[in-house]
Tab-separated table of C-alpha atoms in Angstrom:
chain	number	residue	atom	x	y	z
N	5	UNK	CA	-219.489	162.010	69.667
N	6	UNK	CA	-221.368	158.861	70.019
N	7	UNK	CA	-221.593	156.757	73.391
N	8	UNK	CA	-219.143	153.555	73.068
N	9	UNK	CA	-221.241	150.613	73.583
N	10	UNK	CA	-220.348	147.900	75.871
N	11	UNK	CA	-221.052	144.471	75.991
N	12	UNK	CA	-222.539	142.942	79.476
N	13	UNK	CA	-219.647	141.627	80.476
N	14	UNK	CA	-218.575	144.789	81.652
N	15	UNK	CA	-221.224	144.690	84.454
N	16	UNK	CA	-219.780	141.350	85.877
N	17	UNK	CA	-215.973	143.351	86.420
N	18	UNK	CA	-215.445	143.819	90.634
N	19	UNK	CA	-213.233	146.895	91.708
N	20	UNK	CA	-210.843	143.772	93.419
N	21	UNK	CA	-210.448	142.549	89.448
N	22	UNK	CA	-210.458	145.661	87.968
N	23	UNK	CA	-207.166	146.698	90.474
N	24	UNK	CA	-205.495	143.070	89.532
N	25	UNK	CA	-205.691	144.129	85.372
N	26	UNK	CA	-203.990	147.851	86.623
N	27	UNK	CA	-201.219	146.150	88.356
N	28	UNK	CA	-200.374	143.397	85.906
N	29	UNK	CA	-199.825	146.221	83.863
N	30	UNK	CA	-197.433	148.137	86.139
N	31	UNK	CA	-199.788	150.642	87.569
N	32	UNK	CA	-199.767	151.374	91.194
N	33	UNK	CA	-202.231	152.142	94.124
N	34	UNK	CA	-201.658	154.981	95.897
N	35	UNK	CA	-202.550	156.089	99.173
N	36	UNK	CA	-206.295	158.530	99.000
N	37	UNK	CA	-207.537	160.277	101.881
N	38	UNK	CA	-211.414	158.597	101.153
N	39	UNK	CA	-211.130	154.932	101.793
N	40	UNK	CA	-214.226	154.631	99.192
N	41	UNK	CA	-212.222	155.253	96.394
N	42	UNK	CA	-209.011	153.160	94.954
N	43	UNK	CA	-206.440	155.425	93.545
N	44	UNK	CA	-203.710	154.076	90.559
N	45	UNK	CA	-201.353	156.049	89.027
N	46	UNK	CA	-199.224	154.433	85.692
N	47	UNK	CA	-196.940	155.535	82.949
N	48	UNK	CA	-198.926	155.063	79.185
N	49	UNK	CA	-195.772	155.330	76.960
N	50	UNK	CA	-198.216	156.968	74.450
N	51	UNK	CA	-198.727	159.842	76.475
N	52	UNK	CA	-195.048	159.725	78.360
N	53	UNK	CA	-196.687	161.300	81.677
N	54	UNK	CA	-197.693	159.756	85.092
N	55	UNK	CA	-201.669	158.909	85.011
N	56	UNK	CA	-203.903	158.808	87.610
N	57	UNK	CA	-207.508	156.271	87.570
N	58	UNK	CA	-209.941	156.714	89.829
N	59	UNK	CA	-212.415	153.864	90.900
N	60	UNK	CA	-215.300	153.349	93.775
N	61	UNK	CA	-213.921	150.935	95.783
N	62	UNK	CA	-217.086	149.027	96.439
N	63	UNK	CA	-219.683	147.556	93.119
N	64	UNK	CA	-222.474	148.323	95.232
N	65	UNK	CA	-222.102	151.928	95.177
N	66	UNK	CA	-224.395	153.581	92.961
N	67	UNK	CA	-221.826	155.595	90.657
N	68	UNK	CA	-219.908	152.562	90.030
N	69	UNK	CA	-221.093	151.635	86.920
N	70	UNK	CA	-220.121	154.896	85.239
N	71	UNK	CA	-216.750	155.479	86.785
N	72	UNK	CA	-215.753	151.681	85.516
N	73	UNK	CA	-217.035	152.258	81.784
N	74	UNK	CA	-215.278	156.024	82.205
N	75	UNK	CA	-212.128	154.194	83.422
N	76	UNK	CA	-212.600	151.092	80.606
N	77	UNK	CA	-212.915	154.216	77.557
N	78	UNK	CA	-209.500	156.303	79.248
N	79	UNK	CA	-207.508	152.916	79.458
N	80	UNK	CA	-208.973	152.098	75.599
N	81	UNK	CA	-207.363	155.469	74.433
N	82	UNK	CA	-204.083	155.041	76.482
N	83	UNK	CA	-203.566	151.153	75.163
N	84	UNK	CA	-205.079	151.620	71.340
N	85	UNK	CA	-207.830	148.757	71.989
N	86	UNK	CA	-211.368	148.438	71.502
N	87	UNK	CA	-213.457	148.890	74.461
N	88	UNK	CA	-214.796	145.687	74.814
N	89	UNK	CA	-211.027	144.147	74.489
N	90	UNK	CA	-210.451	145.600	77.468
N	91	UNK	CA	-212.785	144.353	79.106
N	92	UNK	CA	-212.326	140.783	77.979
N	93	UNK	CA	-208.442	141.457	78.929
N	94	UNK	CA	-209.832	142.138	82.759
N	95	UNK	CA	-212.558	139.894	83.404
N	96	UNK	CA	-211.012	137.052	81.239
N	97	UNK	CA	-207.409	137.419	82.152
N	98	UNK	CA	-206.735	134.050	83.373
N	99	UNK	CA	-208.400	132.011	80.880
N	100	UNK	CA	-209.204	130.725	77.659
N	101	UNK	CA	-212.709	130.740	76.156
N	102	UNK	CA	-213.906	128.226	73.508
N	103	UNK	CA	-216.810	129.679	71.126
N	104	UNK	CA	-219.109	128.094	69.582
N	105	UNK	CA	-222.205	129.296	67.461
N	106	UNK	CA	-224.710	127.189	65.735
N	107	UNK	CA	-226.702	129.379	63.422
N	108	UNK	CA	-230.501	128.380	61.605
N	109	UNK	CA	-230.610	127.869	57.905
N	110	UNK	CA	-231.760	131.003	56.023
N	111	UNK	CA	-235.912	130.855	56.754
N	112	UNK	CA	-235.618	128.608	59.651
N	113	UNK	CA	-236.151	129.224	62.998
N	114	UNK	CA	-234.058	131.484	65.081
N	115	UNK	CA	-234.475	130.009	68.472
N	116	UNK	CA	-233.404	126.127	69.427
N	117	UNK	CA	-235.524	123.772	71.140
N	118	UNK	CA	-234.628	122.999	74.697
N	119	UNK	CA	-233.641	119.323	74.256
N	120	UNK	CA	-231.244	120.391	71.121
N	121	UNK	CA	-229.850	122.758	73.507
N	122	UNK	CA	-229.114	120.552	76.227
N	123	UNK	CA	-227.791	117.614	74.189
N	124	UNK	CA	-225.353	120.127	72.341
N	125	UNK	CA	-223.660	121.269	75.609
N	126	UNK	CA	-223.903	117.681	76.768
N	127	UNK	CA	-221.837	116.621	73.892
N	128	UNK	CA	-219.475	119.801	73.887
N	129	UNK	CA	-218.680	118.596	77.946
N	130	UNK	CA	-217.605	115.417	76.513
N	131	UNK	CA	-215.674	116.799	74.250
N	132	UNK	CA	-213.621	118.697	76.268
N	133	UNK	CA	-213.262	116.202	79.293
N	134	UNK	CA	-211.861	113.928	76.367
N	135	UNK	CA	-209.236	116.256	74.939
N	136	UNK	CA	-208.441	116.523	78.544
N	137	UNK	CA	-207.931	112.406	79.116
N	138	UNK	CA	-206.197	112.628	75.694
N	139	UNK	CA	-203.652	115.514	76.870
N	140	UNK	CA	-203.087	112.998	80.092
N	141	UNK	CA	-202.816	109.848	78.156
N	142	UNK	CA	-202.212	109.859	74.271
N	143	UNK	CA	-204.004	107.309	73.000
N	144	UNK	CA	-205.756	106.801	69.671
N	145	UNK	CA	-209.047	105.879	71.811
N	146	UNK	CA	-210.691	105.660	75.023
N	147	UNK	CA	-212.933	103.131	76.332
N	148	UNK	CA	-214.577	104.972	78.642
N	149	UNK	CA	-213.710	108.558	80.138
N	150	UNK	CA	-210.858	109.004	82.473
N	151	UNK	CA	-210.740	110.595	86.239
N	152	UNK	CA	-208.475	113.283	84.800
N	153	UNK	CA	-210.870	114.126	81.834
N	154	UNK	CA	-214.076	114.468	83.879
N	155	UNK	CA	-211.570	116.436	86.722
N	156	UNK	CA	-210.928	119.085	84.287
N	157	UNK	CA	-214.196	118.771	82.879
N	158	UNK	CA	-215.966	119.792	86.175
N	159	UNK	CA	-213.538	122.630	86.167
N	160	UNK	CA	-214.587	124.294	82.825
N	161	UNK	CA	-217.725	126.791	83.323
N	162	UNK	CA	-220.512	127.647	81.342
N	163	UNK	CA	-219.672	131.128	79.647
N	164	UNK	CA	-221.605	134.173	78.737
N	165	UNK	CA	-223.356	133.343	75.809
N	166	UNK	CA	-223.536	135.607	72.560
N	167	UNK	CA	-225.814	137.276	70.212
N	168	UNK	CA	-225.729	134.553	67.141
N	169	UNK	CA	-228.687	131.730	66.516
N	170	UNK	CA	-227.416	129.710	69.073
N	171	UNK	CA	-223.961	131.288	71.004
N	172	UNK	CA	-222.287	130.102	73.944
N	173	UNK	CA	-218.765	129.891	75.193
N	174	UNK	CA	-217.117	127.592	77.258
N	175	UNK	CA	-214.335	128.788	79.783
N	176	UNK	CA	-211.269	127.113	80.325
N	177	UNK	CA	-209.685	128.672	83.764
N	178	UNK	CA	-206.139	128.438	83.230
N	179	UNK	CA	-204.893	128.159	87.453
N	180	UNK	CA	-202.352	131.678	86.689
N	181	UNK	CA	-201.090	133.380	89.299
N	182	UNK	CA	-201.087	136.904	89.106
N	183	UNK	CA	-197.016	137.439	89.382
N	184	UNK	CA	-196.589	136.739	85.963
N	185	UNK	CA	-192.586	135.226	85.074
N	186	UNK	CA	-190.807	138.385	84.723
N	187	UNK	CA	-189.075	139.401	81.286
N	188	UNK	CA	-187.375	136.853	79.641
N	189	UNK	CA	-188.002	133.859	81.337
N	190	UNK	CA	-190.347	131.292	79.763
N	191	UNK	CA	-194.180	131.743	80.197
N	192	UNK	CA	-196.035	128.493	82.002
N	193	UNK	CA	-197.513	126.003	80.144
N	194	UNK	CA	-200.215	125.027	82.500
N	195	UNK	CA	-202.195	121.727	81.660
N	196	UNK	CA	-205.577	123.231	80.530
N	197	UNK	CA	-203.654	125.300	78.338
N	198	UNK	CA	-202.066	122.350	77.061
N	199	UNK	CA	-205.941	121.033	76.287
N	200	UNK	CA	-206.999	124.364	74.630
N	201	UNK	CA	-204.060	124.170	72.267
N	202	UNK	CA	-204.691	120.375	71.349
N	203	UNK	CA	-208.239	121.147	70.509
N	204	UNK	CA	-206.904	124.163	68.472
N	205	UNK	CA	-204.610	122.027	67.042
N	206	UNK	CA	-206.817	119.487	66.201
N	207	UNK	CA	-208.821	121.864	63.884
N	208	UNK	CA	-205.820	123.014	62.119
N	209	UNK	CA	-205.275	119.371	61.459
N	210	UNK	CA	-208.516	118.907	60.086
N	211	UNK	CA	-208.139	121.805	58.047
N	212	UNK	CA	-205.203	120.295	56.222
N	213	UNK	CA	-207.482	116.903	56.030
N	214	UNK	CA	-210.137	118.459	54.382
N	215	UNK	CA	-207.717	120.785	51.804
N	216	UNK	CA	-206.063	117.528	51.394
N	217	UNK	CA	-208.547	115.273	50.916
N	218	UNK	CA	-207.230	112.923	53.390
N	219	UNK	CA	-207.877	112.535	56.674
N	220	UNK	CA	-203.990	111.058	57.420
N	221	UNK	CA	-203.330	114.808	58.864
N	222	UNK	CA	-206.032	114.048	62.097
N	223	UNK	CA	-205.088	110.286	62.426
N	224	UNK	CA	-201.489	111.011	62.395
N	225	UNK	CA	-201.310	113.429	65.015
N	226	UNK	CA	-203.883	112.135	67.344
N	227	UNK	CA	-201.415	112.520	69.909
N	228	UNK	CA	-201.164	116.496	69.819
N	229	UNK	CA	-204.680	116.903	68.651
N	230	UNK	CA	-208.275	114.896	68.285
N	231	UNK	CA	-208.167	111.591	69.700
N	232	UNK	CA	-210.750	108.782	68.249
N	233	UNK	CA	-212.652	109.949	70.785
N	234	UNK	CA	-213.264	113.917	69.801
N	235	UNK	CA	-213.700	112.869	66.188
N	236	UNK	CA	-216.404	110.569	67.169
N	237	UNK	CA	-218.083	113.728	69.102
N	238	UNK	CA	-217.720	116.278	66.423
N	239	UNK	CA	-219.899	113.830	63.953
N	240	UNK	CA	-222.247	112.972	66.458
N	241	UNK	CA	-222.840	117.046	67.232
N	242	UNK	CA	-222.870	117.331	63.437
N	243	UNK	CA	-225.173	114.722	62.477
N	244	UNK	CA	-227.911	116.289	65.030
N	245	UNK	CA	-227.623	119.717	63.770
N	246	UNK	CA	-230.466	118.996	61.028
N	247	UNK	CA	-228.497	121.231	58.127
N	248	UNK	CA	-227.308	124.119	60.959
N	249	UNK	CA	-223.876	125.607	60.432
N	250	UNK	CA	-221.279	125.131	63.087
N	251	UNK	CA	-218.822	127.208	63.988
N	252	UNK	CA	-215.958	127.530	66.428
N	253	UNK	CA	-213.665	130.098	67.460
N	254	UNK	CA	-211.207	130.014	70.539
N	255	UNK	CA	-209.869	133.198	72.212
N	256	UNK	CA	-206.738	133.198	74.467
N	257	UNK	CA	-206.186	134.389	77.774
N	258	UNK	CA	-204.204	137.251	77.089
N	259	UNK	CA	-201.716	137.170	79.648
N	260	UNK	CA	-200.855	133.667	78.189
N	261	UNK	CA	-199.803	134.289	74.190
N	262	UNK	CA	-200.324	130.433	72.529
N	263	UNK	CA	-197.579	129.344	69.989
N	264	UNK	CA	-197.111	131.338	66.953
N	265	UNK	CA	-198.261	128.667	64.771
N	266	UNK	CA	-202.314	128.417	66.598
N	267	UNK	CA	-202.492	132.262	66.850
N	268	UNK	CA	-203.042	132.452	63.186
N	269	UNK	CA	-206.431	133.336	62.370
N	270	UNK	CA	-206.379	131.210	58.993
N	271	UNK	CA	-207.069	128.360	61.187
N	272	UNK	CA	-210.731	127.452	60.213
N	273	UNK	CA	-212.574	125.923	63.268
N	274	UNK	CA	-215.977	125.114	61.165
N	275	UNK	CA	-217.547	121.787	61.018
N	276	UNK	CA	-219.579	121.200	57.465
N	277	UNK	CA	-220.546	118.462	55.033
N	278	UNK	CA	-216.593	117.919	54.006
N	279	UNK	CA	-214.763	118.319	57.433
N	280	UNK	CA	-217.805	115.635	58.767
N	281	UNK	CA	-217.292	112.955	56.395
N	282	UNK	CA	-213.161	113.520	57.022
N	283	UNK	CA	-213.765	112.955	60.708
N	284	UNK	CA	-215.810	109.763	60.365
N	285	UNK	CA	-212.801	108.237	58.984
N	286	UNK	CA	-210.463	109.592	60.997
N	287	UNK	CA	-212.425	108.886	63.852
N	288	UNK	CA	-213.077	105.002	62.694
N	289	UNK	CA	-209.588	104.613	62.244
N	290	UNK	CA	-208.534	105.429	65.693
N	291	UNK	CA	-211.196	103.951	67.385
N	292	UNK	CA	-209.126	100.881	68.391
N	293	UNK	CA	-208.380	99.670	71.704
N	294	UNK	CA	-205.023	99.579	72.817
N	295	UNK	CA	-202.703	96.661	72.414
N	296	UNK	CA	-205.774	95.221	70.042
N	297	UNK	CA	-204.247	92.067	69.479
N	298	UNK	CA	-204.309	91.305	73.025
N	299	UNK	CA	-206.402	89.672	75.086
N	300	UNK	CA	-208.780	90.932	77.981
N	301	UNK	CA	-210.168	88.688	81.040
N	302	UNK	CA	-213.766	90.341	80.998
N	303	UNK	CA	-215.427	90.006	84.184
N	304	UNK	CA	-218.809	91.007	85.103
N	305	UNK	CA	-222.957	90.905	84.878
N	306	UNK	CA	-225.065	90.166	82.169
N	307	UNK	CA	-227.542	93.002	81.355
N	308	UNK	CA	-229.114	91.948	78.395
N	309	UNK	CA	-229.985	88.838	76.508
N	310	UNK	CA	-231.428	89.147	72.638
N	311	UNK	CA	-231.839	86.491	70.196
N	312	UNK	CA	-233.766	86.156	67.076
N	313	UNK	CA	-235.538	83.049	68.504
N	314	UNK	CA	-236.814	81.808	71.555
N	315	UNK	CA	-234.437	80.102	73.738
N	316	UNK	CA	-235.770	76.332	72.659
N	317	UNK	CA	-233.993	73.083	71.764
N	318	UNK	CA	-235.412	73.133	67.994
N	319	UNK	CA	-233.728	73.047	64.780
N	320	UNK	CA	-234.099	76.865	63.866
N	321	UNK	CA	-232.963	78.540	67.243
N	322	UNK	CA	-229.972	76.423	66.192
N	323	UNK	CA	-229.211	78.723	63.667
N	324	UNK	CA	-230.516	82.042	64.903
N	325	UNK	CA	-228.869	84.683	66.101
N	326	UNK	CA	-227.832	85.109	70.068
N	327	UNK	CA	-226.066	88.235	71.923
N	328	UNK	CA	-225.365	88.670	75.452
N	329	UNK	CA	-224.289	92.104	76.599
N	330	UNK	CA	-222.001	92.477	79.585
N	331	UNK	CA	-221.029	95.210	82.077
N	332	UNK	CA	-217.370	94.931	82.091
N	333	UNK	CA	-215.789	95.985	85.448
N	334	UNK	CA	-212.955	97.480	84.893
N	335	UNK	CA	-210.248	98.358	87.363
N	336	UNK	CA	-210.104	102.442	87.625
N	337	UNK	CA	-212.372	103.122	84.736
N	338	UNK	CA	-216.023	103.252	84.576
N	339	UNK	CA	-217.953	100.067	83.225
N	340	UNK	CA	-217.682	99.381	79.447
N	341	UNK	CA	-220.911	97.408	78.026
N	342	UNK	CA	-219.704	94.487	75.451
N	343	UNK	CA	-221.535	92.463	73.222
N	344	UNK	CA	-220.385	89.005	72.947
N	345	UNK	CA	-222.466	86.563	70.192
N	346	UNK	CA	-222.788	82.831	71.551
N	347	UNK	CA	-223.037	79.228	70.595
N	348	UNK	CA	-226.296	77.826	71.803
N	349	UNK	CA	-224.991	76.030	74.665
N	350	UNK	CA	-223.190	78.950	75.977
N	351	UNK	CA	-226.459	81.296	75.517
N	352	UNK	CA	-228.276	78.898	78.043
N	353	UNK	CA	-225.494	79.082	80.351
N	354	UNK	CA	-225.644	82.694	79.784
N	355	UNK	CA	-229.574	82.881	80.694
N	356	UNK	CA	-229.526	80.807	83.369
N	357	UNK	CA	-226.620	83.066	84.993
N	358	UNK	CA	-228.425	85.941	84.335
N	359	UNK	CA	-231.423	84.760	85.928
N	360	UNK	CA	-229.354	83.797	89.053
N	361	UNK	CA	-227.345	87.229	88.869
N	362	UNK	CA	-224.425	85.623	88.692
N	363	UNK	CA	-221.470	86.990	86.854
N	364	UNK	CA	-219.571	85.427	84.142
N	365	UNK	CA	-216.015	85.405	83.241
N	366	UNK	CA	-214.474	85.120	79.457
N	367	UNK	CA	-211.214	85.947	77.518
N	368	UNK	CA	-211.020	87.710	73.951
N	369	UNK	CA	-210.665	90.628	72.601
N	370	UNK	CA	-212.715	93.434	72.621
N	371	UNK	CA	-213.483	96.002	69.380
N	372	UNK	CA	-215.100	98.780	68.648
N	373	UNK	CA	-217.483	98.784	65.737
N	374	UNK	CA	-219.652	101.534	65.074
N	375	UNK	CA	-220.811	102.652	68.755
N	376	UNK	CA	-220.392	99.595	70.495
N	377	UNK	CA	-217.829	97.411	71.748
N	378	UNK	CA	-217.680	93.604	70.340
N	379	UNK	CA	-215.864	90.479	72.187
N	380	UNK	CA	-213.987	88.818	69.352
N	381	UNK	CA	-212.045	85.442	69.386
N	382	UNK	CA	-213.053	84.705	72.821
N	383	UNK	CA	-212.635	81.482	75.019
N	384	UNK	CA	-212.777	80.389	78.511
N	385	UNK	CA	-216.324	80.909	78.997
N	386	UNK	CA	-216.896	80.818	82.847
N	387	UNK	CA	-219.937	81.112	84.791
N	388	UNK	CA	-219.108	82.338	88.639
């Protein structure tokens, strides 16, 4: 009989969370004459007889490891599960883990540089702070990340990563308790796994966008699943992949079933050439700021000054091209740079406040083109 093999997650599972997976499942702890080992006894409807598990009560002791992987191979018989899903069902109880796996072209290198690396994970935190502001607030688009996006953000941990070209997961801790509702009243709903079911969601969406061949299906339903915001991430990730494949995959904490409809596993969670080109439009279209039509008193300090001609009173630098860029300050969000294109008499207004760090005020309304944030049809022009 061969040896099962386990993955290394097994060697991060504590006696304290091994007991917690025996009693969620109905087993209980018995009193044992040695205090150094924990004793559980359970009924396995397979087998229709009391069981008894045995395990040290202390990881440091030095037959630990084989008692748990004898215990993890008995408990895989009694249930009917793989090994390894056992031991994702008790060290991962209590949360869901996103996937993702970026593998090399066929004859290209099988390790990523370090600056890929970090700008990928970078990108993926973004990504899930803003489904989190999105699940908070449903808008189309954010200006700037929100408290409640970079709270649950900071929340989410770095997973194990996996064998692949590039594998890591990030975990989504899911705040459970571990007296699950009893029989037939309704499981919780607990905010981040409202978040892992929008991003899920989202990708099911895009799915029908890209079978479609319309992108409608993600701008529609930016309220249950990408905002402009996630759209805008996914192409950026894409565009720096350099002809990698992407791939996601989400895995639920099973103590917490998701909706019928997301546990399908014909949901395709891949980004390629088709799904990108969807998302740019979807992710154009919804980057507009609320109420768009409306206008905003920006307030704040210049930061830049750029024009296609030095700032002289002579016939050409009337005609060239002049942008100021301003730090606008607004109240309970972080500061939003915006480009605002000026007359020449307001651009030497503009440079002389600058040079006397002085801030300016002016009304319009602001747009997002591209990356960047334009002032449109402004007025009121105020130095201060």
């Amino acid at each position: 009989m061969n040896p099962i093999s386990y993955s290394s997650l097994i060697d991060t599972i504590t006696p304290d969370q091994f007991a917690a997976f025996l009693k969620r499942k109905g087993w209980q702890q018995v009193k044992y004459a040695n205090a150094d080992l924990w004793v559980f006894e359970g009924v396995v409807p397979s087998f229709g007889e009391d069981i008894s598990m045995v395990i040290p009560s202390q990881k440091e002791f030095a037959d630990y490891p084989v008692r748990l992987r004898d215990c993890v191979q008995l408990l895989s018989q009694y249930y009917d599960q793989p090994a390894d899903i056992i031991v994702h069902n008790i060290a991962h109880w209590d949360r869901d883990i996103f996937k993702i796996r970026v593998e090399s072209p066929v004859g290209r290198e099988q390790l990523l540089s370090l600056d890929f690396a970090a700008v990928v994970i970078s990108q993926y935190r973004d990504f899930m702070a803003f489904a989190a502001a999105t699940e908070t607030d449903a808008r189309r688009f954010f200006a700037k990340l929100t408290g409640a996006g970079r709270e649950f953000a900071n929340k989410c941990k770095f997973g194990h990563t996996f064998v692949g070209s590039f594998g890591l997961t990030i975990e989504c801790p899911l705040d459970l308790v571990p007296e699950l509702p009893m029989p037939g009243l309704p499981l919780p709903r607990p905010f981040p796994r409202a978040v892992t079911e929008r991003i899920v969601s989202g990708y099911a969406n895009l799915t029908d966008a890209v079978r479609d061949e319309n992108p409608e299906a993600l701008i529609q339903n930016y309220r249950t699943g990408f905002s402009g915001n996630m759209c805008e991430i996914l192409t950026d990730i894409y565009e720096s992949l350099d002809g990698r494949a992407l791939s996601h995959g989400m895995i639920w904490a099973p103590e917490l079933p998701p909706p019928e409809a997301l546990s399908s596993a014909e949901i395709k969670m891949t980004i390629d050439q088709k799904s990108y080109e969807v998302l740019q439009v979807a992710a154009n279209a919804l980057q507009t700021v609320e109420e768009p039509d409306a206008d905003k008193i920006i307030v704040g300090r210049i930061t830049r000054l750029r024009s296609e001609k030095p700032p002289l009173n002579i016939e050409e630098f009337m005609f060239a091209s002049r942008t100021i860029i301003v730090l606008w300050e607004m109240e309970k969000q972080q500061p939003l740079n915006v480009h605002i294109e000026l007359p020449l008499d307001l651009y030497k207004q503009a440079c002389d406040a600058h040079k006397n760090g002085r801030k300016i005020s002016v009304v319009g309304k602001p747009k997002k083109r591209g990356k960047f944030w334009d002032l449109t049809d402004y007025h009121d022009f105020e130095i201060l």
